[in-house]
Tab-separated table of C-alpha atoms and ligand atoms in Angstrom:
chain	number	residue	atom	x	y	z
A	1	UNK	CA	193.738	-12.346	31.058
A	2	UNK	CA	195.220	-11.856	34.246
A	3	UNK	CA	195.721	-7.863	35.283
A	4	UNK	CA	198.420	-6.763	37.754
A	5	UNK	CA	197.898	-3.050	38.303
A	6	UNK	CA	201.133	-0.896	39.383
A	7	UNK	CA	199.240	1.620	42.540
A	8	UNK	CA	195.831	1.960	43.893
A	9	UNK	CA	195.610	5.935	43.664
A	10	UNK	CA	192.917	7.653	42.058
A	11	UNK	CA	192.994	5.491	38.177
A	12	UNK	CA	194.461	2.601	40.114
A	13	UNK	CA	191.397	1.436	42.466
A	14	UNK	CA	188.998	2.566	39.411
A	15	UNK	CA	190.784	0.225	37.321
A	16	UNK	CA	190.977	-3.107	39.989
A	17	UNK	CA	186.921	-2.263	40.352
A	18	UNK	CA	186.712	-2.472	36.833
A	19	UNK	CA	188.559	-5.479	36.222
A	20	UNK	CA	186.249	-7.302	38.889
A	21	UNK	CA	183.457	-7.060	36.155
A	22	UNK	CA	184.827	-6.844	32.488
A	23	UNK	CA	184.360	-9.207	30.211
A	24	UNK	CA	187.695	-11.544	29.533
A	25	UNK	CA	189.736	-9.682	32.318
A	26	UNK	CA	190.299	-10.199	35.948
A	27	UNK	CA	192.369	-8.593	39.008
A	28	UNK	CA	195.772	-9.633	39.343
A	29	UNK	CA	197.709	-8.509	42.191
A	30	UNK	CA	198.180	-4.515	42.991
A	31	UNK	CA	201.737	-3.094	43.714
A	32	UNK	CA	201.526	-0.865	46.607
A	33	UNK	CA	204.252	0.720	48.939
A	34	UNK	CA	205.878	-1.259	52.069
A	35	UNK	CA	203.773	-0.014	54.806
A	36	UNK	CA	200.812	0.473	52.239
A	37	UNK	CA	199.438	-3.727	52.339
A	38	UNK	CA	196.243	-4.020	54.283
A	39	UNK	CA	194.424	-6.810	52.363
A	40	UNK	CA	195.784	-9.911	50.320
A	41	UNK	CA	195.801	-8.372	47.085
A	42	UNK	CA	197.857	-5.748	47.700
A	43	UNK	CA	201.898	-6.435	46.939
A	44	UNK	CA	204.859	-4.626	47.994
A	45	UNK	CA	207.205	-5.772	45.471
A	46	UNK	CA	207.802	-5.734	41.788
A	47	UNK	CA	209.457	-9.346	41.641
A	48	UNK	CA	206.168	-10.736	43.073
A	49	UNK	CA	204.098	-9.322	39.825
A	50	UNK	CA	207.242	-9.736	37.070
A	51	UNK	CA	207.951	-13.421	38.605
A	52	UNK	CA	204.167	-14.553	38.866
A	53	UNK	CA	203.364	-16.399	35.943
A	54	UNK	CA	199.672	-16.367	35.987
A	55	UNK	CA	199.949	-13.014	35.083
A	56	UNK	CA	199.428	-11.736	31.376
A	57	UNK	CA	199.477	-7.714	31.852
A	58	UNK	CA	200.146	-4.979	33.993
A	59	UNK	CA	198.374	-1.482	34.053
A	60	UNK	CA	201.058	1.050	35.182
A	61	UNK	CA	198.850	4.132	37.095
A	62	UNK	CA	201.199	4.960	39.906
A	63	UNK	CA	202.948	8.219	37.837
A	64	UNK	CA	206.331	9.609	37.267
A	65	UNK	CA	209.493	8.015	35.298
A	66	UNK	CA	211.001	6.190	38.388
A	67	UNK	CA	210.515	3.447	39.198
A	68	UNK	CA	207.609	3.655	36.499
A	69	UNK	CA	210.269	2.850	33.800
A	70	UNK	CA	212.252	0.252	35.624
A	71	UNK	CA	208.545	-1.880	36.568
A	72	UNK	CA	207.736	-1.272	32.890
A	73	UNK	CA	210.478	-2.757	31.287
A	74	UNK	CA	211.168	-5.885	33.777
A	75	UNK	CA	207.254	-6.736	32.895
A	76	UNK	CA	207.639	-6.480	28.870
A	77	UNK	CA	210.763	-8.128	29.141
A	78	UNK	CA	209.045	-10.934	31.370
A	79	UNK	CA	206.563	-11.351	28.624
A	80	UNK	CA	203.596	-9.357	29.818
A	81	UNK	CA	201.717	-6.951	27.960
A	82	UNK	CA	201.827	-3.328	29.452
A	83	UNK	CA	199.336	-0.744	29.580
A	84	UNK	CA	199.648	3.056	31.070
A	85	UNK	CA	198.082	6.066	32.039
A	86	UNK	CA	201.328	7.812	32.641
A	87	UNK	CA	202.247	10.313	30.063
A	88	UNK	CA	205.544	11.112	31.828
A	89	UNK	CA	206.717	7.901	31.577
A	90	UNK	CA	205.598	7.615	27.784
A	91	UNK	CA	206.584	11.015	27.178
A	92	UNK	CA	210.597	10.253	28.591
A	93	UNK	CA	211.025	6.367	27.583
A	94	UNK	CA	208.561	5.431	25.070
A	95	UNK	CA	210.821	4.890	22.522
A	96	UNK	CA	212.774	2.199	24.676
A	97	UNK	CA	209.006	0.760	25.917
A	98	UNK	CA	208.396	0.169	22.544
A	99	UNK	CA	211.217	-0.926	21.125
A	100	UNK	CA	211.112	-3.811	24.462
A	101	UNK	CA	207.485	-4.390	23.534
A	102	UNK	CA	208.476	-5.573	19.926
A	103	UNK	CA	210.986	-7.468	20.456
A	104	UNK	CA	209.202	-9.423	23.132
A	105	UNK	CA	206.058	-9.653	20.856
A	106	UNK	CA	203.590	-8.694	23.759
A	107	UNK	CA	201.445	-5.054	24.035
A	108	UNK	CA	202.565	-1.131	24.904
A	109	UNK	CA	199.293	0.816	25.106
A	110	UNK	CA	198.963	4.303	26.458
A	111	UNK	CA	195.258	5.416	25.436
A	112	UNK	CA	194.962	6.838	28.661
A	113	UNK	CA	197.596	9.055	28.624
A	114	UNK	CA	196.267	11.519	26.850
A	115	UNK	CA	192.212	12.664	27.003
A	116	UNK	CA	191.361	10.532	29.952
A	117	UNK	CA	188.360	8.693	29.080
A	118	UNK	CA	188.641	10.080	25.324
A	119	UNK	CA	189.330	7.669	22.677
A	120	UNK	CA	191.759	10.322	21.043
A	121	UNK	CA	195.567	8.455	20.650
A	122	UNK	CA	193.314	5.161	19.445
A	123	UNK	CA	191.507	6.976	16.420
A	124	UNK	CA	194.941	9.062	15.705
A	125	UNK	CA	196.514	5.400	15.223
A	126	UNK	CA	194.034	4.442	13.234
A	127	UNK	CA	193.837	6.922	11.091
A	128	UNK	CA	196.968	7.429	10.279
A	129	UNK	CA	197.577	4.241	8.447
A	130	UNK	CA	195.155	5.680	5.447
A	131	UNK	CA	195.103	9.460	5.995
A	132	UNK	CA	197.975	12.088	5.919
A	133	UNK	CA	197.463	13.909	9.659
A	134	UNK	CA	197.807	17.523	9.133
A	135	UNK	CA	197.219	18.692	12.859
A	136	UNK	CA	196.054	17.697	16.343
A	137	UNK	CA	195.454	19.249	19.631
A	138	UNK	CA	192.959	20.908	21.459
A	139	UNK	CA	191.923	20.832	25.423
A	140	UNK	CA	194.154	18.046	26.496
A	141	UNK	CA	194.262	19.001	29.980
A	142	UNK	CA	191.179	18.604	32.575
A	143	UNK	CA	192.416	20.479	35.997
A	144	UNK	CA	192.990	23.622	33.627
A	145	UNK	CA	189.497	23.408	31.736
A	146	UNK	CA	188.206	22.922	35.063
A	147	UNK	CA	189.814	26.110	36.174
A	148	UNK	CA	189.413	28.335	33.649
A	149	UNK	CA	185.501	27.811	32.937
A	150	UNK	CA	184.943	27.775	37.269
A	151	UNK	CA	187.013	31.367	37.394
A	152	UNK	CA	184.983	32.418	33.868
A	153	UNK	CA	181.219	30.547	35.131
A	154	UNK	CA	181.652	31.023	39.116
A	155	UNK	CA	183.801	33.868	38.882
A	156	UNK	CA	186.196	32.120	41.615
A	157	UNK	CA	189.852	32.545	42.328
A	158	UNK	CA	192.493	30.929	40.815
A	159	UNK	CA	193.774	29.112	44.342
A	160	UNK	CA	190.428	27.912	45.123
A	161	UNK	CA	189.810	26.309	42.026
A	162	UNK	CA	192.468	24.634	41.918
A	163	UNK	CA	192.213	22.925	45.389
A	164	UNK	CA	188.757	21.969	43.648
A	165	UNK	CA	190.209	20.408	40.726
A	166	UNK	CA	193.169	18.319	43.290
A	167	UNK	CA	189.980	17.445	45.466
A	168	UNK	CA	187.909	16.423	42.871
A	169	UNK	CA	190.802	14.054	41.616
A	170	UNK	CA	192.075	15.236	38.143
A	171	UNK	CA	194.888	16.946	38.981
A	172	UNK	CA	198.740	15.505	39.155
A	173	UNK	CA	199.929	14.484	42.321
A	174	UNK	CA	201.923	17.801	42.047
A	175	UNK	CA	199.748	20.122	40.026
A	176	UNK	CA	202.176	22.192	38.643
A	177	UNK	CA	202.783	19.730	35.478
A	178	UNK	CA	199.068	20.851	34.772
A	179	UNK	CA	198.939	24.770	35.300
A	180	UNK	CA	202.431	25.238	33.550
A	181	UNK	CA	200.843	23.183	30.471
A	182	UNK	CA	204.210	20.702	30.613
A	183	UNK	CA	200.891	17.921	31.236
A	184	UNK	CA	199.484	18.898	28.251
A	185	UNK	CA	202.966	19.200	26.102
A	186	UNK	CA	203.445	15.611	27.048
A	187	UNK	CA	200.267	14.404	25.300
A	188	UNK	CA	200.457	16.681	22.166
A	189	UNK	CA	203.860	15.257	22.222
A	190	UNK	CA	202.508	11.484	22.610
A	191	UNK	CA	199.932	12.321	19.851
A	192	UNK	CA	202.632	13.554	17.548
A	193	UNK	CA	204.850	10.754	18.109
A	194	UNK	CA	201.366	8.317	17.207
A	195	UNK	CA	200.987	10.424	13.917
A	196	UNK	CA	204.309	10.714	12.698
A	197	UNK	CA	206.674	8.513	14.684
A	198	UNK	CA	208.754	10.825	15.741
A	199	UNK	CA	208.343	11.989	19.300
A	200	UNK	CA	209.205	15.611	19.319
A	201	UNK	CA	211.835	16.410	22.574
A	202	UNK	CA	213.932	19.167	21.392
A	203	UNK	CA	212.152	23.168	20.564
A	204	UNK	CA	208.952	22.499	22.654
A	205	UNK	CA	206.921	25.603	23.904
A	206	UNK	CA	204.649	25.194	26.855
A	207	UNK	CA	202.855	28.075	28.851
A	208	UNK	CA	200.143	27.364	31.217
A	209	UNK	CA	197.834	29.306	33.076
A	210	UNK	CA	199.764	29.859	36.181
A	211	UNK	CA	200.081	34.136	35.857
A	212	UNK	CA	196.103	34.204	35.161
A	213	UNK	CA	194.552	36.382	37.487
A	214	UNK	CA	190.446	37.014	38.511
A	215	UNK	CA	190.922	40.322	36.809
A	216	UNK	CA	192.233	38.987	33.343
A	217	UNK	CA	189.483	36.650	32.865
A	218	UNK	CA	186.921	39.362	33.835
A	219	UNK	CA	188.701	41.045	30.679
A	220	UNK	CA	188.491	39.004	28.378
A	221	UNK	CA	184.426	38.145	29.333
A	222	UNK	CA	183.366	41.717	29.240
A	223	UNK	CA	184.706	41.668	25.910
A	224	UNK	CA	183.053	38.565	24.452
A	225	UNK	CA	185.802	35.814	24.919
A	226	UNK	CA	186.669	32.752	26.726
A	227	UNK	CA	190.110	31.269	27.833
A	228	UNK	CA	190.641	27.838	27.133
A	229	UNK	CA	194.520	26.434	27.545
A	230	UNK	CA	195.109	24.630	24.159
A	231	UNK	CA	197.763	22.173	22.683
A	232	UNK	CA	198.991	22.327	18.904
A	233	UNK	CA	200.994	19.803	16.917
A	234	UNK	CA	200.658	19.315	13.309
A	235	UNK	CA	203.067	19.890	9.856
A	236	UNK	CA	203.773	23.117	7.855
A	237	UNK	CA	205.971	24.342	5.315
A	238	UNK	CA	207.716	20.907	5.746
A	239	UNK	CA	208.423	21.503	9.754
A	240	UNK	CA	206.976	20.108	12.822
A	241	UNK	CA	205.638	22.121	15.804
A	242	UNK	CA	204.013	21.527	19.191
A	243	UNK	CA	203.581	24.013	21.566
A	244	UNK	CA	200.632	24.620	24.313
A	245	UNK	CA	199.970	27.728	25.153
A	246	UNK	CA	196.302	29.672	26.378
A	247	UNK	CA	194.065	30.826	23.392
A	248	UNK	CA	191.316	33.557	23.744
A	249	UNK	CA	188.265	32.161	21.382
A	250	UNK	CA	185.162	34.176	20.310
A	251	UNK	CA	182.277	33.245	22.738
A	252	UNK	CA	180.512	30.751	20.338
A	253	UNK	CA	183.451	28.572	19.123
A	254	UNK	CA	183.554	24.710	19.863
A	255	UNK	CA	186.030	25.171	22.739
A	256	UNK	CA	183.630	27.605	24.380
A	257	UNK	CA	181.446	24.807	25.419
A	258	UNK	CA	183.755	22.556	27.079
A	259	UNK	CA	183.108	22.539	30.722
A	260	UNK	CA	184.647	21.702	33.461
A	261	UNK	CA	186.762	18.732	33.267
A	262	UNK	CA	186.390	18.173	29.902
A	263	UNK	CA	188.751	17.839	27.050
A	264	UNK	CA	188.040	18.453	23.229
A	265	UNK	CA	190.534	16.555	20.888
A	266	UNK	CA	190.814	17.199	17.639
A	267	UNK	CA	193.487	16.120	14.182
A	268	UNK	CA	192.814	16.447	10.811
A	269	UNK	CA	193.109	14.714	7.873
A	270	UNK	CA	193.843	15.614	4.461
A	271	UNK	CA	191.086	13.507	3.522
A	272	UNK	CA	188.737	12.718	6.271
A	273	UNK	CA	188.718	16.595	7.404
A	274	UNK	CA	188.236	18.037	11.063
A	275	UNK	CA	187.279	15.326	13.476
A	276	UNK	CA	186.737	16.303	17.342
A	277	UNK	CA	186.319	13.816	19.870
A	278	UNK	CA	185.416	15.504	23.488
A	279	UNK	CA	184.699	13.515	26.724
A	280	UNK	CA	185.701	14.081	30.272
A	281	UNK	CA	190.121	14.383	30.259
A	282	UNK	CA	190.403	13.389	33.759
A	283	UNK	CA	189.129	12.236	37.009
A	284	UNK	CA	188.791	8.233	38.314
A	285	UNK	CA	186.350	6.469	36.051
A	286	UNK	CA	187.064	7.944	32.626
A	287	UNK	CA	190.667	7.214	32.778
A	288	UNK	CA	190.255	3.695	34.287
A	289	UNK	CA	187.468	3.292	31.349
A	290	UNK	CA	190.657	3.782	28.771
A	291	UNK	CA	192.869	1.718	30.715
A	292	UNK	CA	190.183	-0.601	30.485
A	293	UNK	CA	189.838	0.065	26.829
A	294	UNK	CA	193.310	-0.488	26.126
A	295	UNK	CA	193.045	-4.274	27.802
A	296	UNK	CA	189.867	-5.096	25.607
A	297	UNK	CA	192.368	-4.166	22.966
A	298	UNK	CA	195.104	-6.884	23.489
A	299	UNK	CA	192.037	-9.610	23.847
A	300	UNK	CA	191.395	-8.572	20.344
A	301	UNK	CA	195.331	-8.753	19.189
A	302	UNK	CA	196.094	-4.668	19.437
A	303	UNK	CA	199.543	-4.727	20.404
A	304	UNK	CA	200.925	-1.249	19.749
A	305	UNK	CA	200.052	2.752	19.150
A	306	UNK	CA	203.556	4.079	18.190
A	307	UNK	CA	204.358	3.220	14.511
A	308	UNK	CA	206.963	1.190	14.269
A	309	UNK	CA	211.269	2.697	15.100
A	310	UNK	CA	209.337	5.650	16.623
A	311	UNK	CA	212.591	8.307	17.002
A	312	UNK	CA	213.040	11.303	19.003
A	313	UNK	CA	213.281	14.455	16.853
A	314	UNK	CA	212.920	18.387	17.208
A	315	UNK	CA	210.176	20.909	16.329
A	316	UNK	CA	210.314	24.160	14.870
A	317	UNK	CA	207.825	27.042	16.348
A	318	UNK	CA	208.806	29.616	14.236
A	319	UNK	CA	206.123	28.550	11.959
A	320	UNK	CA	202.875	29.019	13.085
A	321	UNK	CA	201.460	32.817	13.749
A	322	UNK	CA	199.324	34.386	15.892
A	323	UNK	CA	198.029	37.536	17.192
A	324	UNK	CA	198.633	38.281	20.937
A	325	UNK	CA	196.961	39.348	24.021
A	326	UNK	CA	199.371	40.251	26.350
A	327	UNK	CA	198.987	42.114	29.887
A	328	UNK	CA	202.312	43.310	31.177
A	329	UNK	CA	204.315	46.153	32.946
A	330	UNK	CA	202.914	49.227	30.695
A	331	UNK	CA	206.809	49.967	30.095
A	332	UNK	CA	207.726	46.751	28.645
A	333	UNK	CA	204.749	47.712	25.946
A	334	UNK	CA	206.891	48.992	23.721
A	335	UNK	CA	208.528	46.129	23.239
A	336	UNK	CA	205.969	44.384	21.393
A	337	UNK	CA	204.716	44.483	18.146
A	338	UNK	CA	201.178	46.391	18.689
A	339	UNK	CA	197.829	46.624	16.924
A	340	UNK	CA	196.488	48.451	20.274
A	341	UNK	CA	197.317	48.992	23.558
A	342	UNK	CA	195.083	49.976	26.867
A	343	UNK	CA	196.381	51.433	29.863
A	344	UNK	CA	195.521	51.304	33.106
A	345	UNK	CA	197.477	52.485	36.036
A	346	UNK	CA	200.892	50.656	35.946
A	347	UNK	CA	199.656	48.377	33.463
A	348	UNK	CA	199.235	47.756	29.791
A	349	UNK	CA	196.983	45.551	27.791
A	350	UNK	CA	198.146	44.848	24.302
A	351	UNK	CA	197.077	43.190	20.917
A	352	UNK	CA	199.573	42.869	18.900
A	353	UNK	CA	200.060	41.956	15.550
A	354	UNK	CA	200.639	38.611	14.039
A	355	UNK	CA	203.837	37.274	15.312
A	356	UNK	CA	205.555	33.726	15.743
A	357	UNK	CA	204.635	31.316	18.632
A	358	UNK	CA	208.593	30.737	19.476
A	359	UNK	CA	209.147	34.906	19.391
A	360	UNK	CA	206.274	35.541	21.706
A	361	UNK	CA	207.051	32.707	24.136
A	362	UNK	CA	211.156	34.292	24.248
A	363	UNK	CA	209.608	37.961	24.821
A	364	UNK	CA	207.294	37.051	27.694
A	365	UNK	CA	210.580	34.948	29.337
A	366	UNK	CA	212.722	37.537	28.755
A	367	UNK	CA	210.190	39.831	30.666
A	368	UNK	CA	209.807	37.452	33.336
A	369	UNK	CA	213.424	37.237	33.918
A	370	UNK	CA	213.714	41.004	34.656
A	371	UNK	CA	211.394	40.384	37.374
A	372	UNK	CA	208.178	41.378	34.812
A	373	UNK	CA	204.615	40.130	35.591
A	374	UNK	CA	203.756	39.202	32.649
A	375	UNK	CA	200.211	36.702	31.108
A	376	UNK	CA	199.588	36.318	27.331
A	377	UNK	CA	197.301	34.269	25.351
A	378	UNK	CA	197.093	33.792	21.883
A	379	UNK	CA	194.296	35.216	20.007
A	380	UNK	CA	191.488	33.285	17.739
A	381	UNK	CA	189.038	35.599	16.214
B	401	LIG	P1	197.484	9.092	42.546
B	401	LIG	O1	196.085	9.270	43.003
B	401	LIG	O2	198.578	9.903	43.170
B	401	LIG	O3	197.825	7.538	42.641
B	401	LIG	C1	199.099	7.001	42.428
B	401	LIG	C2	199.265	5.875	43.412
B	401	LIG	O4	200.459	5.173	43.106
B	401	LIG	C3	199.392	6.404	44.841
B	401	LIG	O5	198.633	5.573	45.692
B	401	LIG	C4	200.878	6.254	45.115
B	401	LIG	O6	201.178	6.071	46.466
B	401	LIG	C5	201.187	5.021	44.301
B	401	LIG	N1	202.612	4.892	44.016
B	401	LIG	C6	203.412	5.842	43.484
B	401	LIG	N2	204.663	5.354	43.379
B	401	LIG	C7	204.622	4.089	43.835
B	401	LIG	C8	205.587	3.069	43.979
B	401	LIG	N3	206.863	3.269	43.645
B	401	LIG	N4	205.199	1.867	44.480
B	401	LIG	C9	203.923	1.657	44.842
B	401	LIG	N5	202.946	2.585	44.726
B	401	LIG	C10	203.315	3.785	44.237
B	401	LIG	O7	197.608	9.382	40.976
B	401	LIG	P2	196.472	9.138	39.873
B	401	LIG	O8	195.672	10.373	39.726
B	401	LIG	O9	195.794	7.840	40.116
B	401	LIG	O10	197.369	9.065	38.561
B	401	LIG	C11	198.130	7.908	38.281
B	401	LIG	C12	198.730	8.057	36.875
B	401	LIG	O11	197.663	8.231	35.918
B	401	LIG	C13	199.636	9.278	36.686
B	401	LIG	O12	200.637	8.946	35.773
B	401	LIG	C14	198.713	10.334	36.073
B	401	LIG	O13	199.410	11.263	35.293
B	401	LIG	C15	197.842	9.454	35.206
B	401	LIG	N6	196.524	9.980	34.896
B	401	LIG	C16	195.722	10.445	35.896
B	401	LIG	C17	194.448	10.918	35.577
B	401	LIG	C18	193.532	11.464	36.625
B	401	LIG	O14	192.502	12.028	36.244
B	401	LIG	N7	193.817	11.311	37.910
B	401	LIG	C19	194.018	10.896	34.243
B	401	LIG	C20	194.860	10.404	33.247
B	401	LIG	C21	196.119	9.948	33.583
B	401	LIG	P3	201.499	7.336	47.396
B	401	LIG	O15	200.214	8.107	47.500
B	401	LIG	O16	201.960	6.720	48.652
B	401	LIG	O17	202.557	8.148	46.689
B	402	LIG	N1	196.018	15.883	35.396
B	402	LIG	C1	195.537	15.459	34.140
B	402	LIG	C2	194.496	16.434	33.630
B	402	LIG	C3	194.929	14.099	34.258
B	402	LIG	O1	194.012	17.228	34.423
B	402	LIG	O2	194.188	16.413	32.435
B	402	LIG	C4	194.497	13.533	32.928
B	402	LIG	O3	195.610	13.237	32.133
């Protein structure tokens, strides 16, 4: 089978290097910008990869909706199978992808999308046909896990780590889809749609890590816990939710020993339990792997990871309840609900008591838009 790959980035000249050597696969031509062609391979059109007909498939890795969407759908509607590592594009027109893919009879895989190199959307497809899927989530995002355990291991600042993490190549070409957690709302959102066929779009919470500061995480370590920035999805009390939002763990849970650029991913199943699948989320090679993996899958007749009339719907966020840690202007303290408070100059730090994921998220950008510095995490004794 004949590969076209859509840019030669970070996944995209991972995947052509891969495709050199795997087994039933081989390099088609590579899309790259006018101005961009130094060797034979390389293409500057679209109409030279949609119009070719020795090519089978094309592996999307160049980002964003435009003109992601626009390649995407003259390929399926060509006849060529379509693979992608782009969770914006999935996240906005996956529906329509899927819906082209079907009719068309050829492949829409997105493996890679979410957990980089980790097999997570596959087994969640899987499973699905002969379990009920109660939840999903976990570390879904590799620039942030690589942040948060540097600033917690190294003890380094926020900006430098995160110059690491763009170096190293895991972040987004613009990194703030990562630290404001909208990266990892698209894949809990991807995952949900793969569990439930409905792709949530409408009540979504995300908060990242963006107001963490040196100082907080020093908090939280001198008092036995580690950040992690987590995604949830799942059903309850006959509602859907999916929010992201950072979590303070016990030093000792699973999370806790996810490094670096890691991601844990986890659902369970009314039957089959807790299952966690962890691997490295991001960087060349484990994402090209799943691309990879995703090819391998057409050879052996996989053809699609949405269930079938996948529809946009809403979530509800009222329903799940946490406790809060929240460090904020110490006369906006009042405001919450509190189990204690500690003071400290200007500034308060308070737990507060059990409250709902949509009520805390409203507080803190209620704050925020009176000018309030404000960071909270979620709290998981
Ligand atoms: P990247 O390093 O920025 O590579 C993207 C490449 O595509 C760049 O060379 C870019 O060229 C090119 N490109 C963009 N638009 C194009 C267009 N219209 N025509 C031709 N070429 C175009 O990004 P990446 O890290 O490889 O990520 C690619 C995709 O994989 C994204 O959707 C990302 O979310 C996803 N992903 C990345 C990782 C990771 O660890 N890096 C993991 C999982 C998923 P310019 O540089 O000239 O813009
Ligand atoms: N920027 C993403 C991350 C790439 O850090 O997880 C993998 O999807």
């Amino acid at each position: 089978m004949k590969v076209a790959v859509l840019g030669f980035g970070t996944v995209g000249f991972g995947v052509y290097e891969m495709l050199k050597k795997a087994k039933g696969l081989e390099p088609g031509p590579v899309l790259v910008r006018s101005g961009k062609k130094d060797a034979d391979f390389k293409v500057t059109s679209i109409d030279e990869i949609v119009n070719d007909p020795t090519v089978d498939a094309v592996a999307e890795v160049m980002g964003g909706v435009e003109p992601a969407y626009s390649y995407a759908a003259a390929a399926l509607r060509a006849g060529k199978h379509f693979v992608t590592s782009n969770k914006a594009l999935v996240a906005a027109k996956g529906p329509e992808l899927d819906a082209i893919a079907r009719e068309r009879g050829v492949a829409f895989l997105f493996s890679a999308a979410c957990g980089g190199g980790v097999p997570f959307l596959h087994n969640l497809a899987l499973a699905r046909e002969s379990d009920e899927i109660r939840s999903m989530g976990g570390i879904l995002n590799g620039t942030t896990n690589y942040m948060l355990d540097a600033m917690q291991r190294l003890h380094l600042d926020y900006a430098d780590v995160l110059r690491d993490a763009q170096r190293l190549g895991y972040a987004e070409a613009d990194p703030t889809a990562d630290v404001s957690g909208l990266d990892a709302l698209r894949k809990i959102m991807l995952a949900s749609a793969v569990a439930y066929g409905t792709l949530p779009t409408e009540g979504l919470l995300n908060e990242g890590i963006e107001s963490v500061t040196a100082a907080d995480v020093a908090h939280f370590q001198s008092r036995g816990y580690t950040c992690r920035l987590i995604a949830s999805g799942g059903k309850q009390d006959g509602g859907v939710y999916a929010y992201v939002e950072p979590v303070l763990l016990r030093d000792g849970a699973a999370e806790c020993s996810v490094l670096q650029n890691f991601n844990m991913a986890r659902y369970e199943g009314a039957c089959a339990g807790s299952i966690v699948l962890m691997g490295q989320g991001a960087g060349r090679w484990p994402t090209a792997s799943a691309v990879l993996r995703d090819l391998s899958g057409i050879l052996r007749g996989e053809r699609e990871m949405f269930p079938e009339n996948v529809q946009r719907g809403a979530v509800d966020n009222s329903l799940c309840r946490h406790s809060y840690y929240v460090r904020l202007p110490k006369a906006l303290a009042e405001k919450l609900p509190a189990a204690s408070v500690e003071e400290e100059g200007d500034v308060a730090r308070v737990l507060t008591e059990p409250m709902a994921v949509s009520e805390m998220h409203s507080l803190a950008k209620q704050m925020r838009e009176g000018g309030a510095e404000v960071f909270f995490a979620a709290v998981r004794e």
